[in-house]
Short mmCIF file of N, CA and C in Angstrom, two decimals:
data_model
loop_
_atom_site.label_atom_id
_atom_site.label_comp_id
_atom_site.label_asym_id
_atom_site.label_seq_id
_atom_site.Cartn_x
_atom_site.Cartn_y
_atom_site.Cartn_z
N UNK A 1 182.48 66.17 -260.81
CA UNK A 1 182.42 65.14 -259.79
C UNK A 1 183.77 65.09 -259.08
N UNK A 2 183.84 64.61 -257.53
CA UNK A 2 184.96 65.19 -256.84
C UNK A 2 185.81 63.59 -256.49
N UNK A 3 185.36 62.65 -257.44
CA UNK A 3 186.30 61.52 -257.31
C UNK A 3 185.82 60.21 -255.78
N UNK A 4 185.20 60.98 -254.89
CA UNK A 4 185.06 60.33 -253.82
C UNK A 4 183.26 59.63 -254.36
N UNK A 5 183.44 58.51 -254.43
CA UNK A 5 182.33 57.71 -254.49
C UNK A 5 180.92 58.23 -254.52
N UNK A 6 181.18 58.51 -252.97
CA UNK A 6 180.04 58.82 -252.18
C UNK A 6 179.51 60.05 -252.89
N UNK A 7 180.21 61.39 -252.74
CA UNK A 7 180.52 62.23 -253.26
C UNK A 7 179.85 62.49 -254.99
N UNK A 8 180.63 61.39 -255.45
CA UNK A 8 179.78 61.35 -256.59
C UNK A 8 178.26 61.24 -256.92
N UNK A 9 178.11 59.99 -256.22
CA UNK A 9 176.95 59.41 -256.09
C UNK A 9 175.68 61.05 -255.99
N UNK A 10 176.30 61.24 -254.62
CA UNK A 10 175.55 62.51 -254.12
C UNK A 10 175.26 63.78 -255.45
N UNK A 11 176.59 64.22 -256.31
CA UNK A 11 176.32 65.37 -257.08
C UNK A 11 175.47 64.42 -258.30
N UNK A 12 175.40 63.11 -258.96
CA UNK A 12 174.32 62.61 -259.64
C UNK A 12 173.12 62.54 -259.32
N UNK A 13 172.55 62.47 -257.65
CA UNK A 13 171.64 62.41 -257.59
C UNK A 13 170.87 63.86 -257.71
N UNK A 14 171.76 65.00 -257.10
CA UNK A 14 171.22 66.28 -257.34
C UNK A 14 170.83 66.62 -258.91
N UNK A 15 171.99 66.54 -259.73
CA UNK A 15 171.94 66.61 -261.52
C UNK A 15 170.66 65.38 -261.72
N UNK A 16 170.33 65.00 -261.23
CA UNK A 16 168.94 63.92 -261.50
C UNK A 16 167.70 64.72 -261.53
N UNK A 17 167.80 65.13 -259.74
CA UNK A 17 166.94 65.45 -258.95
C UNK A 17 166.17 66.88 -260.06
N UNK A 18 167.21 67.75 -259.67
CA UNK A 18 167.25 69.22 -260.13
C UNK A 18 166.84 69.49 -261.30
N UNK A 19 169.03 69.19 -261.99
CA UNK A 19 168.88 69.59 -263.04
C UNK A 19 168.11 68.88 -264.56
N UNK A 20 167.78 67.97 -264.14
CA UNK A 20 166.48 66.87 -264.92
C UNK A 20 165.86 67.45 -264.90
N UNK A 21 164.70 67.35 -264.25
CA UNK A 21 163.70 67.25 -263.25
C UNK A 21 163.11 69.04 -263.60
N UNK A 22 163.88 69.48 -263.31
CA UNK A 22 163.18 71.05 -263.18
C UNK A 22 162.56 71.28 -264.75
N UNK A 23 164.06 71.30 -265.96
CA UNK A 23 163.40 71.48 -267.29
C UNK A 23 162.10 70.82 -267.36
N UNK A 24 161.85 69.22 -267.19
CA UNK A 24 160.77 68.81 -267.74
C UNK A 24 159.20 68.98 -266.61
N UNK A 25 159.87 69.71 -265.56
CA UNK A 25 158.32 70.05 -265.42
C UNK A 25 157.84 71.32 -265.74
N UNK A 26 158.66 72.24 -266.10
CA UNK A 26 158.81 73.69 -266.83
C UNK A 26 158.14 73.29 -268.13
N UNK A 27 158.23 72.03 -269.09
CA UNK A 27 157.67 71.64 -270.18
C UNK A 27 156.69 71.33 -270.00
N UNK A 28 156.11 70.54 -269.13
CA UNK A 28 155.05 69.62 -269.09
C UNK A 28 154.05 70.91 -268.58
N UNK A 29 154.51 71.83 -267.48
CA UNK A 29 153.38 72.93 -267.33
C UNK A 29 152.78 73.55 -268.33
N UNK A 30 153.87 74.32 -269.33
CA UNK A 30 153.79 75.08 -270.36
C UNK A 30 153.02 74.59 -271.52
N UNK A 31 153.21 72.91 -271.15
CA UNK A 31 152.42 72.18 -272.90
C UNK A 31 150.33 72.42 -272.07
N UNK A 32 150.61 71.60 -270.95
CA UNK A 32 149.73 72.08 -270.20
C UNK A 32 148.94 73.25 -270.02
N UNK A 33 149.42 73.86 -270.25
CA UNK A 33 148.57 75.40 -270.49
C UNK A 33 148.15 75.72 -271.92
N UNK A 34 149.05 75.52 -272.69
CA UNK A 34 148.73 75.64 -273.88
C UNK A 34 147.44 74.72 -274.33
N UNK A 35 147.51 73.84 -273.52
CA UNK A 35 146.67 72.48 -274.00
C UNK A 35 144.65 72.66 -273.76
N UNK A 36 144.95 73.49 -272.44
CA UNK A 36 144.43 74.31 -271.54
C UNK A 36 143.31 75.46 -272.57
N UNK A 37 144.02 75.59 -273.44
CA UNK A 37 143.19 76.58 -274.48
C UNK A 37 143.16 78.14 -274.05
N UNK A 38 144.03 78.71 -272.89
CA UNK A 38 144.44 79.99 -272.19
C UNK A 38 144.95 80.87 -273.32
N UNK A 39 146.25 80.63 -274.08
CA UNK A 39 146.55 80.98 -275.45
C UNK A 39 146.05 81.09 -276.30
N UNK A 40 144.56 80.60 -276.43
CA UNK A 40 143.79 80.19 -277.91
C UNK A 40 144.09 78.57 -278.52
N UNK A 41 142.71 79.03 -278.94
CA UNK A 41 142.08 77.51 -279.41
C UNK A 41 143.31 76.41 -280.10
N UNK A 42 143.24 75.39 -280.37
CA UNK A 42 144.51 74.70 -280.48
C UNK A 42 143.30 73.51 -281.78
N UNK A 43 144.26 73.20 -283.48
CA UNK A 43 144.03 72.66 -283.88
C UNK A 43 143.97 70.85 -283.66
N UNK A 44 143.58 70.19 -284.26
CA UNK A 44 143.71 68.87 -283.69
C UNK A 44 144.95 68.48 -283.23
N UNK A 45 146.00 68.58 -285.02
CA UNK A 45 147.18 68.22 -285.08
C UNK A 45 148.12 69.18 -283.83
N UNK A 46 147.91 70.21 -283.57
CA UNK A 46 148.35 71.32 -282.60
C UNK A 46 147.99 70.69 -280.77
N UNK A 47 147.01 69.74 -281.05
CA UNK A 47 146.72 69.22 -279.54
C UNK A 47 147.04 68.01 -279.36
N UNK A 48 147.62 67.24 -280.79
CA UNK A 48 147.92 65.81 -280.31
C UNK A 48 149.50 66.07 -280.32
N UNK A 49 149.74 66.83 -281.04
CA UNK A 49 151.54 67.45 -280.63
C UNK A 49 151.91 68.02 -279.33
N UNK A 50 151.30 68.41 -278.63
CA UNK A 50 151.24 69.11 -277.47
C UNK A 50 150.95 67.58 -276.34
N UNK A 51 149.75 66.96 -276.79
CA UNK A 51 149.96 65.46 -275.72
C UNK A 51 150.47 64.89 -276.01
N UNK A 52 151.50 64.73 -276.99
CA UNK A 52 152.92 64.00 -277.44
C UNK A 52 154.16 63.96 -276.53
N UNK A 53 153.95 65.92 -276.19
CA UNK A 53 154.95 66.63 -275.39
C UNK A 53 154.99 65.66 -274.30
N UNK A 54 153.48 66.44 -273.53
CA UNK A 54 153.38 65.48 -272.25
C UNK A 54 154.04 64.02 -271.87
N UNK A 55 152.98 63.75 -272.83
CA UNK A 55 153.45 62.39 -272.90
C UNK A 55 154.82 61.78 -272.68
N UNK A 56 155.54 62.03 -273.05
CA UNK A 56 157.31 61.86 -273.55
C UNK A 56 157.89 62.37 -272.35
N UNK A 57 157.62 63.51 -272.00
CA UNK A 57 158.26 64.38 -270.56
C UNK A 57 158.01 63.81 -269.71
N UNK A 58 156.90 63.14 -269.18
CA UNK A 58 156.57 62.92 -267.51
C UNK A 58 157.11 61.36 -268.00
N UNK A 59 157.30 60.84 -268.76
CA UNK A 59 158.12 59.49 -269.18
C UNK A 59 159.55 60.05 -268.94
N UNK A 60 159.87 60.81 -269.28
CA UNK A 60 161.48 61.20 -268.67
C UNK A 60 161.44 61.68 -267.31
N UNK A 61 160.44 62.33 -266.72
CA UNK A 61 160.34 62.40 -265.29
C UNK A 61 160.22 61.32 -264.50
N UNK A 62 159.17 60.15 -264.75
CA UNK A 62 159.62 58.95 -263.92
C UNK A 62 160.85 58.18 -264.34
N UNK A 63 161.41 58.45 -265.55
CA UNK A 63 162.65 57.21 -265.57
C UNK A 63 163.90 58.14 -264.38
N UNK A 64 163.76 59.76 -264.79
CA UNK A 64 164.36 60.20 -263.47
C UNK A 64 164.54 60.33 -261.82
N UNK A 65 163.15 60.13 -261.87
CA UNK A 65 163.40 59.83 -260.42
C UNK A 65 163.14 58.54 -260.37
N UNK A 66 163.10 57.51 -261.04
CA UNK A 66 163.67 56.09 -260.95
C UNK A 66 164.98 56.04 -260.34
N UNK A 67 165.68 56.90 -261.54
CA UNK A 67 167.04 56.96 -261.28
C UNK A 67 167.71 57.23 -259.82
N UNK A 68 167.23 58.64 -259.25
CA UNK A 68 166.95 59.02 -258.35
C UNK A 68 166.91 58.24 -257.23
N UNK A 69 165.84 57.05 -257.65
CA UNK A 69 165.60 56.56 -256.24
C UNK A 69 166.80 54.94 -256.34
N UNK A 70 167.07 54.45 -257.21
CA UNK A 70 168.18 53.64 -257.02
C UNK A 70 169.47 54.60 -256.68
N UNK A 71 169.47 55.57 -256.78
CA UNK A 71 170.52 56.44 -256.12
C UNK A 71 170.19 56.60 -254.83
N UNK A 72 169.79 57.29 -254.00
CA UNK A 72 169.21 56.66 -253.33
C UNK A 72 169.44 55.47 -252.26
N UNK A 73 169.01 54.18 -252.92
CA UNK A 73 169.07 52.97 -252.01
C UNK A 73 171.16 52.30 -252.09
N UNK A 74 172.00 53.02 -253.33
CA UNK A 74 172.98 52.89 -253.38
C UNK A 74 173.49 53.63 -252.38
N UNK A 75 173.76 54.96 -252.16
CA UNK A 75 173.82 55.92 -251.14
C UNK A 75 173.64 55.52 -249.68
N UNK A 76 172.33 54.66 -249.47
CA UNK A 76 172.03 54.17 -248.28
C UNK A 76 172.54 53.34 -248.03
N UNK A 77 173.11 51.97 -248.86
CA UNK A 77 174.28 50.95 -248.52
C UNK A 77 175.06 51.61 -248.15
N UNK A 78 176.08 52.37 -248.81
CA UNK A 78 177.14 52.68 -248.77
C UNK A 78 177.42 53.61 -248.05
N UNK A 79 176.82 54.41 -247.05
CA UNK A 79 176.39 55.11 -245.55
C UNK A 79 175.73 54.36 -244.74
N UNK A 80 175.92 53.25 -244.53
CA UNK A 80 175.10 51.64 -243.52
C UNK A 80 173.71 52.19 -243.43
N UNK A 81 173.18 52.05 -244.60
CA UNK A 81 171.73 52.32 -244.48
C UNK A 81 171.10 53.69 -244.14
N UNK A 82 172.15 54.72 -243.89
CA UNK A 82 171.55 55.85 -243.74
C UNK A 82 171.09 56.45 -245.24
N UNK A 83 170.02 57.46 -245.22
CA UNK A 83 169.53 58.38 -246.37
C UNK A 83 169.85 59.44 -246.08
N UNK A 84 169.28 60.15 -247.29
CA UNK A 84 168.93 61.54 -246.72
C UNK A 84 167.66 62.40 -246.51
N UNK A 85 167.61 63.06 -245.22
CA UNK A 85 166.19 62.76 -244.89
C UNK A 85 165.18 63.52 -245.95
N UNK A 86 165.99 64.55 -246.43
CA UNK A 86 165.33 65.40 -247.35
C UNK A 86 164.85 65.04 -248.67
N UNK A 87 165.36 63.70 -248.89
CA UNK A 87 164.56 62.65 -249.86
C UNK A 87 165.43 63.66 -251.35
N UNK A 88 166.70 64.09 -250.86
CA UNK A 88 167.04 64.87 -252.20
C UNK A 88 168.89 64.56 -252.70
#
């Protein structure tokens, strides 16, 4: 982080955006497929561990772009209401 507020603000929201964000939808696909039965058949305990995954991940995906988006509306004060249009 480069000390300047704004600046900051900006490289957290990317490390939100991105580097969050990317792992857990890389998880949530992968449990998803598996879940999917593409790999072979999946035991009970093997399918409620797998919607556990889910489960838990896209719960860390919205608390992230929660995060995200109060970053966001901070960003937009503190640039008189401007965003960014790329929503990133």
């Amino acid at each position: 982080m480069s000390g300047e507020p704004g600046d900051d603000l900006a490289e957290l929201r990317r490390i939100v955006r991105h580097d969050l964000r990317s792992p857990v939808t890389i998880i949530v696909g992968r449990a998803d497929l598996l879940l999917s039965g593409v790999q072979g058949a999946l035991n009970d305990e093997q399918r409620r561990s797998l919607e556990a995954i889910v489960a838990s991940a896209e719960r860390v995906d919205r608390m992230a772009r929660d995060v995200a988006e109060r970053i966001d509306r901070v960003c937009g004060r503190a640039a008189g209401g401007a965003s960014d249009p790329k929503g990133q």
